[in-house]
Coordinates of C-alpha atoms and ligand atoms in Angstrom, one line a residue:
X968 CA -16.8 -91.5 -180.4
X969 CA -20.3 -90.1 -181.1
X970 CA -20.3 -86.3 -180.7
X971 CA -23.5 -85.0 -179.2
X972 CA -25.0 -81.5 -179.0
X973 CA -27.6 -80.9 -176.3
X974 CA -30.3 -78.2 -176.4
X975 CA -32.0 -77.3 -173.1
X976 CA -28.7 -78.2 -171.4
X977 CA -29.7 -76.9 -167.9
X978 CA -33.2 -78.3 -168.0
X979 CA -34.4 -81.3 -166.0
X980 CA -34.0 -83.6 -169.0
X981 CA -31.0 -81.9 -170.7
X982 CA -28.9 -81.8 -167.6
X983 CA -29.6 -85.5 -166.9
X984 CA -28.8 -86.4 -170.5
X985 CA -25.4 -84.6 -170.2
X986 CA -24.7 -86.3 -166.9
X987 CA -25.4 -89.7 -168.4
X988 CA -23.5 -89.2 -171.6
X989 CA -20.5 -88.2 -169.5
X990 CA -20.6 -91.7 -168.0
X991 CA -20.5 -93.5 -171.4
X992 CA -17.4 -94.6 -173.3
X993 CA -18.7 -94.3 -176.8
X994 CA -20.1 -90.7 -176.8
X995 CA -19.4 -87.3 -175.5
X996 CA -21.0 -83.9 -175.3
X997 CA -19.3 -81.3 -177.6
X998 CA -21.7 -78.4 -177.2
X999 CA -24.7 -77.4 -175.2
X1000 CA -27.3 -74.7 -175.6
X1001 CA -29.7 -72.7 -173.5
X1002 CA -32.1 -69.9 -174.5
X1003 CA -30.9 -66.6 -176.0
X1004 CA -29.5 -64.2 -173.3
X1005 CA -28.9 -66.9 -170.7
X1006 CA -27.0 -65.4 -167.8
X1007 CA -24.6 -68.4 -167.5
X1008 CA -23.4 -68.2 -171.1
X1009 CA -19.7 -69.1 -171.4
X1010 CA -19.6 -71.0 -168.1
X1011 CA -18.6 -74.7 -168.1
X1012 CA -21.8 -76.8 -168.5
X1013 CA -20.4 -79.7 -166.3
X1014 CA -19.9 -77.3 -163.4
X1015 CA -23.3 -75.7 -163.9
X1016 CA -25.0 -79.1 -163.6
X1017 CA -22.8 -80.3 -160.7
X1018 CA -20.6 -82.9 -162.3
X1019 CA -17.4 -80.9 -162.5
X1020 CA -15.6 -79.3 -165.5
X1021 CA -16.2 -81.1 -168.8
X1022 CA -14.6 -78.5 -171.1
X1023 CA -17.9 -77.5 -172.8
X1024 CA -19.0 -73.8 -172.4
X1025 CA -22.7 -73.0 -172.3
X1026 CA -23.8 -71.5 -175.6
X1027 CA -27.1 -69.7 -176.4
X1028 CA -29.7 -70.4 -179.0
X1029 CA -28.6 -67.4 -181.1
X1030 CA -25.1 -68.8 -181.4
X1031 CA -26.3 -72.3 -182.5
X1032 CA -25.5 -72.2 -186.2
X1033 CA -21.9 -70.9 -185.7
X1034 CA -21.2 -73.3 -182.8
X1035 CA -22.6 -76.4 -184.6
X1036 CA -20.3 -75.6 -187.6
X1037 CA -17.3 -75.3 -185.3
X1038 CA -17.9 -78.4 -183.2
X1039 CA -19.4 -80.6 -185.9
X1040 CA -21.6 -82.9 -183.7
X1041 CA -23.1 -86.1 -185.1
X1042 CA -26.4 -85.6 -183.3
X1043 CA -28.4 -82.9 -181.6
X1044 CA -30.6 -83.9 -178.7
X1045 CA -33.4 -81.5 -178.0
X1046 CA -35.6 -81.4 -174.9
X1047 CA -36.7 -77.7 -174.8
X1048 CA -40.1 -76.3 -175.9
X1049 CA -41.9 -76.5 -179.3
X1050 CA -41.0 -73.2 -180.7
X1051 CA -37.3 -73.5 -179.7
X1052 CA -37.2 -77.1 -181.1
X1053 CA -38.6 -76.0 -184.5
X1054 CA -35.9 -73.4 -184.8
X1055 CA -33.1 -75.8 -183.7
X1056 CA -34.3 -78.5 -186.1
X1057 CA -34.1 -76.0 -189.0
X1058 CA -30.6 -75.0 -188.1
X1059 CA -29.2 -78.4 -187.3
X1060 CA -30.8 -80.4 -190.2
X1061 CA -29.5 -77.9 -192.8
X1062 CA -26.0 -78.8 -191.5
X1063 CA -26.7 -82.5 -191.8
X1064 CA -26.8 -83.2 -188.1
X1065 CA -28.9 -86.1 -186.9
X1066 CA -31.7 -85.3 -184.5
X1067 CA -33.3 -86.7 -181.3
X1068 CA -36.4 -84.8 -180.4
X1069 CA -38.0 -85.3 -177.0
X1070 CA -39.9 -82.0 -176.6
X1071 CA -43.7 -82.5 -176.3
X1072 CA -46.7 -80.2 -176.8
X1073 CA -46.3 -79.4 -180.6
X1074 CA -49.5 -78.3 -182.4
X1075 CA -50.4 -80.3 -185.5
X1076 CA -49.0 -77.5 -187.7
X1077 CA -45.7 -77.3 -185.8
X1078 CA -45.3 -81.1 -185.9
X1079 CA -45.9 -81.1 -189.7
X1080 CA -43.5 -78.2 -190.2
X1081 CA -40.8 -80.1 -188.2
X1082 CA -41.2 -83.3 -190.2
X1083 CA -41.2 -81.4 -193.5
X1084 CA -37.9 -79.7 -192.5
X1085 CA -36.3 -83.0 -191.5
X1086 CA -37.4 -84.7 -194.7
X1087 CA -36.3 -81.8 -196.9
X1088 CA -32.8 -81.9 -195.4
X1089 CA -32.7 -85.8 -195.5
X1090 CA -31.3 -86.2 -192.0
X1091 CA -32.3 -89.2 -189.7
X1092 CA -34.3 -88.3 -186.6
X1093 CA -35.8 -90.1 -183.6
X1094 CA -39.0 -88.3 -182.4
X1095 CA -40.8 -89.6 -179.4
X1096 CA -43.1 -88.3 -176.7
X1097 CA -41.9 -91.0 -174.3
X1098 CA -38.3 -92.4 -174.4
X1099 CA -38.8 -94.6 -171.3
X1100 CA -38.0 -98.2 -172.3
X1101 CA -40.6 -99.8 -170.0
X1102 CA -43.4 -97.5 -171.2
X1103 CA -42.8 -98.5 -174.8
X1104 CA -42.8 -102.2 -173.8
X1105 CA -46.0 -101.4 -171.8
X1106 CA -47.6 -99.9 -175.0
X1107 CA -46.5 -102.9 -177.1
X1108 CA -47.8 -105.4 -174.6
X1109 CA -51.1 -103.5 -174.5
X1110 CA -51.6 -104.0 -178.2
X1111 CA -51.3 -107.7 -177.7
X1112 CA -53.6 -107.8 -174.6
X1113 CA -56.2 -105.6 -176.3
X1114 CA -56.3 -108.0 -179.2
X1115 CA -56.4 -111.1 -177.1
X1116 CA -58.6 -109.9 -174.2
X1117 CA -60.8 -107.5 -176.3
X1118 CA -64.0 -108.8 -174.8
X1119 CA -62.9 -108.3 -171.2
X1120 CA -63.9 -105.1 -169.4
X1121 CA -61.0 -102.7 -169.8
X1122 CA -60.3 -99.9 -167.3
X1123 CA -57.2 -97.6 -167.0
X1124 CA -56.1 -96.1 -163.7
X1125 CA -53.3 -93.6 -163.5
X1126 CA -51.7 -91.8 -160.5
X1127 CA -49.4 -88.7 -160.5
X1128 CA -48.1 -86.2 -158.0
X1129 CA -50.3 -83.4 -156.7
X1130 CA -48.6 -80.7 -158.9
X1131 CA -49.6 -82.3 -162.3
X1132 CA -51.9 -79.9 -164.2
X1133 CA -53.4 -82.1 -166.9
X1134 CA -55.7 -85.1 -166.5
X1135 CA -55.7 -87.8 -167.6
X1136 CA -52.0 -88.1 -168.4
X1137 CA -50.7 -88.3 -172.0
X1138 CA -49.6 -91.9 -171.3
X1139 CA -53.1 -92.9 -170.1
X1140 CA -54.6 -91.3 -173.2
X1141 CA -52.1 -93.1 -175.5
X1142 CA -52.9 -96.4 -173.7
X1143 CA -56.7 -95.8 -174.3
X1144 CA -56.0 -95.1 -178.0
X1145 CA -54.0 -98.3 -178.3
X1146 CA -56.9 -100.2 -176.8
X1147 CA -59.4 -98.5 -179.1
X1148 CA -57.3 -99.1 -182.2
X1149 CA -57.0 -102.9 -181.3
X1150 CA -60.5 -103.7 -180.0
X1151 CA -62.7 -100.7 -180.6
X1152 CA -64.8 -98.9 -178.0
X1153 CA -65.2 -95.4 -176.5
X1154 CA -63.7 -93.6 -173.6
X1155 CA -65.5 -93.0 -170.2
X1156 CA -63.7 -90.5 -168.0
X1157 CA -64.6 -91.5 -164.4
X1158 CA -68.2 -92.4 -163.3
X1159 CA -70.7 -90.6 -161.1
X1160 CA -74.4 -91.0 -160.3
X1161 CA -76.8 -93.5 -161.8
X1162 CA -74.6 -94.5 -164.8
X1163 CA -76.3 -97.8 -165.4
X1164 CA -74.6 -101.1 -166.1
X1165 CA -71.2 -101.1 -167.7
X1166 CA -71.2 -101.4 -171.5
X1167 CA -68.7 -103.8 -173.0
X1168 CA -67.3 -101.1 -175.3
X1169 CA -66.4 -98.7 -172.5
X1170 CA -62.8 -98.0 -171.9
X1171 CA -62.8 -96.4 -168.4
X1172 CA -60.1 -93.9 -167.6
X1173 CA -59.5 -92.7 -164.0
X1174 CA -57.0 -90.1 -162.8
X1175 CA -55.7 -90.2 -159.2
X1176 CA -53.6 -87.3 -157.8
X1177 CA -51.5 -87.1 -154.7
X1178 CA -48.1 -86.9 -153.0
X1179 CA -45.0 -87.1 -155.0
X1180 CA -45.9 -90.1 -157.3
X1181 CA -43.8 -89.7 -160.5
X1182 CA -46.2 -91.6 -162.6
X1183 CA -48.1 -94.9 -162.4
X1184 CA -50.4 -96.5 -165.0
X1185 CA -52.4 -99.7 -164.7
X1186 CA -54.7 -101.2 -167.3
X1187 CA -57.2 -103.7 -165.9
X1188 CA -58.7 -106.5 -168.0
X1189 CA -61.6 -107.8 -166.0
X1190 CA -63.2 -111.0 -167.2
X1191 CA -65.5 -113.6 -165.6
X1192 CA -63.6 -115.4 -162.9
X1193 CA -60.2 -113.6 -163.5
X1194 CA -58.6 -110.2 -163.8
X1195 CA -55.3 -109.3 -165.5
X1196 CA -53.5 -106.1 -164.6
X1197 CA -50.6 -104.5 -166.5
X1198 CA -48.8 -101.8 -164.5
X1199 CA -46.0 -99.4 -165.2
X1200 CA -44.4 -97.4 -162.5
X1201 CA -41.9 -94.6 -163.1
X1202 CA -39.7 -93.6 -160.3
X1203 CA -37.3 -91.0 -161.9
X1204 CA -36.5 -89.2 -165.2
X1205 CA -33.6 -91.6 -165.6
X1206 CA -36.0 -94.0 -167.5
X1207 CA -36.4 -91.4 -170.3
X1208 CA -32.7 -90.6 -170.3
X1209 CA -31.7 -94.3 -170.7
X1210 CA -33.9 -94.4 -173.8
X1211 CA -32.2 -91.3 -175.2
X1212 CA -28.8 -93.0 -174.8
X1213 CA -30.1 -96.0 -176.8
X1214 CA -31.5 -93.6 -179.5
X1215 CA -28.1 -91.9 -179.9
X1216 CA -26.5 -95.3 -180.6
X1217 CA -29.4 -96.3 -182.9
X1218 CA -28.8 -93.3 -185.1
X1219 CA -25.1 -94.1 -185.6
X1220 CA -25.6 -96.1 -188.8
X1221 CA -28.7 -94.3 -190.0
X1222 CA -28.5 -91.9 -193.0
X1223 CA -32.1 -90.8 -193.4
X1224 CA -35.6 -91.4 -192.1
X1225 CA -37.9 -90.5 -189.2
X1226 CA -38.0 -93.1 -186.4
X1227 CA -39.7 -93.5 -183.1
X1228 CA -38.8 -95.4 -179.9
X1229 CA -40.5 -98.6 -181.2
X1230 CA -37.8 -98.6 -183.9
X1231 CA -35.0 -97.9 -181.4
X1232 CA -36.1 -100.8 -179.2
X1233 CA -36.9 -103.2 -182.0
X1234 CA -40.5 -103.4 -181.1
X1235 CA -42.0 -102.8 -184.6
X1236 CA -43.2 -106.4 -185.0
X1237 CA -46.5 -107.5 -183.6
X1238 CA -46.3 -110.0 -180.8
X1239 CA -49.0 -112.7 -180.8
X1240 CA -50.2 -112.3 -184.4
Ligands
NAP1311 P1 -37.2 -77.9 -168.5 O1 -36.6 -78.4 -167.2 O2 -38.1 -76.7 -168.5 O3 -36.1 -77.8 -169.6 C1 -36.2 -77.2 -170.8 C2 -34.9 -76.3 -171.0 O4 -34.9 -75.8 -172.3 C3 -34.9 -75.1 -170.0 O5 -33.7 -75.0 -169.4 C4 -35.2 -74.0 -170.9 O6 -34.7 -72.7 -170.5 C5 -34.5 -74.4 -172.2 N1 -34.7 -73.7 -173.4 C6 -35.8 -72.9 -173.7 N2 -35.7 -72.4 -174.9 C7 -34.5 -72.8 -175.4 C8 -33.8 -72.6 -176.6 N3 -34.3 -71.8 -177.6 N4 -32.6 -73.2 -176.8 C9 -32.1 -74.0 -175.8 N5 -32.7 -74.2 -174.6 C10 -33.9 -73.6 -174.4 O7 -38.2 -79.1 -169.1 P2 -37.9 -80.7 -169.0 O8 -38.7 -81.3 -167.9 O9 -36.4 -80.9 -169.2 O10 -38.7 -81.0 -170.4 C11 -38.3 -80.5 -171.6 C12 -39.3 -81.0 -172.7 O11 -39.1 -82.4 -172.8 C13 -40.8 -80.8 -172.4 O12 -41.4 -80.6 -173.6 C14 -41.2 -82.1 -171.8 O13 -42.6 -82.4 -171.9 C15 -40.4 -83.1 -172.6 N6 -40.1 -84.4 -172.0 C16 -40.1 -85.4 -172.9 C17 -39.9 -86.7 -172.4 C18 -39.8 -87.8 -173.4 O14 -39.6 -89.0 -173.1 N7 -40.0 -87.5 -174.7 C19 -39.6 -86.9 -171.1 C20 -39.6 -85.8 -170.2 C21 -39.8 -84.6 -170.7 P3 -35.6 -71.7 -169.6 O15 -36.1 -72.5 -168.4 O16 -34.7 -70.6 -169.3 O17 -36.8 -71.4 -170.5

């Protein structure tokens, strides 16, 4: 039985991860954390997230070291915020606990510090900005298509709900980078006015916003007489959570090293070479 600690336990991702771990036969949540001073401290986490009692009280970040020593989890799953994650990584890695980091938005310095801490303490970790299985396959397929259809006109269209604050999405930008890495070119964000004929090297990126769309990304490869479109559609956070469950199992026989979701999904070979 894999023993799991979860930081950000009541968050959108953390609560979904706890709910899904609770449905697995080979893993269980042994401790769960929220920020210091949380008003629900001590209450059963299962009851707090609506799945009924699971016998795990909510602990707070300031209690982490003590609780981790007592409960001795194999892995800490962290979906919180950069500063909190940095602190959690320091505490857990010193105790030899494996790590799964899903938090996004680290500065360069924060990311470097986190990786240095993990390496110094020689614990294995999976770090990924996107745990969704389909998105990772989408990225890998894109590498192949960009290599094979590099001379087609390539445009990216993404759509998200009306509340999203940043544009284009991180996934669209990553897709654009993959295209650039594999066939060169430069980004053009939308078009307006007398922009002239399209240049071959352009990688067009277009952001649509509206309704409750969770996240859709299409990369269009337009050639003479044909067009190929690669689309990924997310409909719920469960896609990320399923990837986290795979990452927990992946770390079971790892003693050291920093991994990403390509490693977890066995995608680190290049299709079509
Ligand atoms: P969220 O709902 O705000 O959850 C984060 C939780 O962490 C909140 O409950 C927050 O509490 C708690 N927290 C803050 N400081 C803490 C600390 N020191 N110790 C323990 N818990 C603490 O956000 P979310 O949507 O779950 O996303 C969390 C992170 O994961 C974000 O960075 C997001 O971008 C990222 N994410 C990554 C993926 C991926 O595939 N890698 C997918 C989805 C989301 P308060 O609300 O009280 O501050």
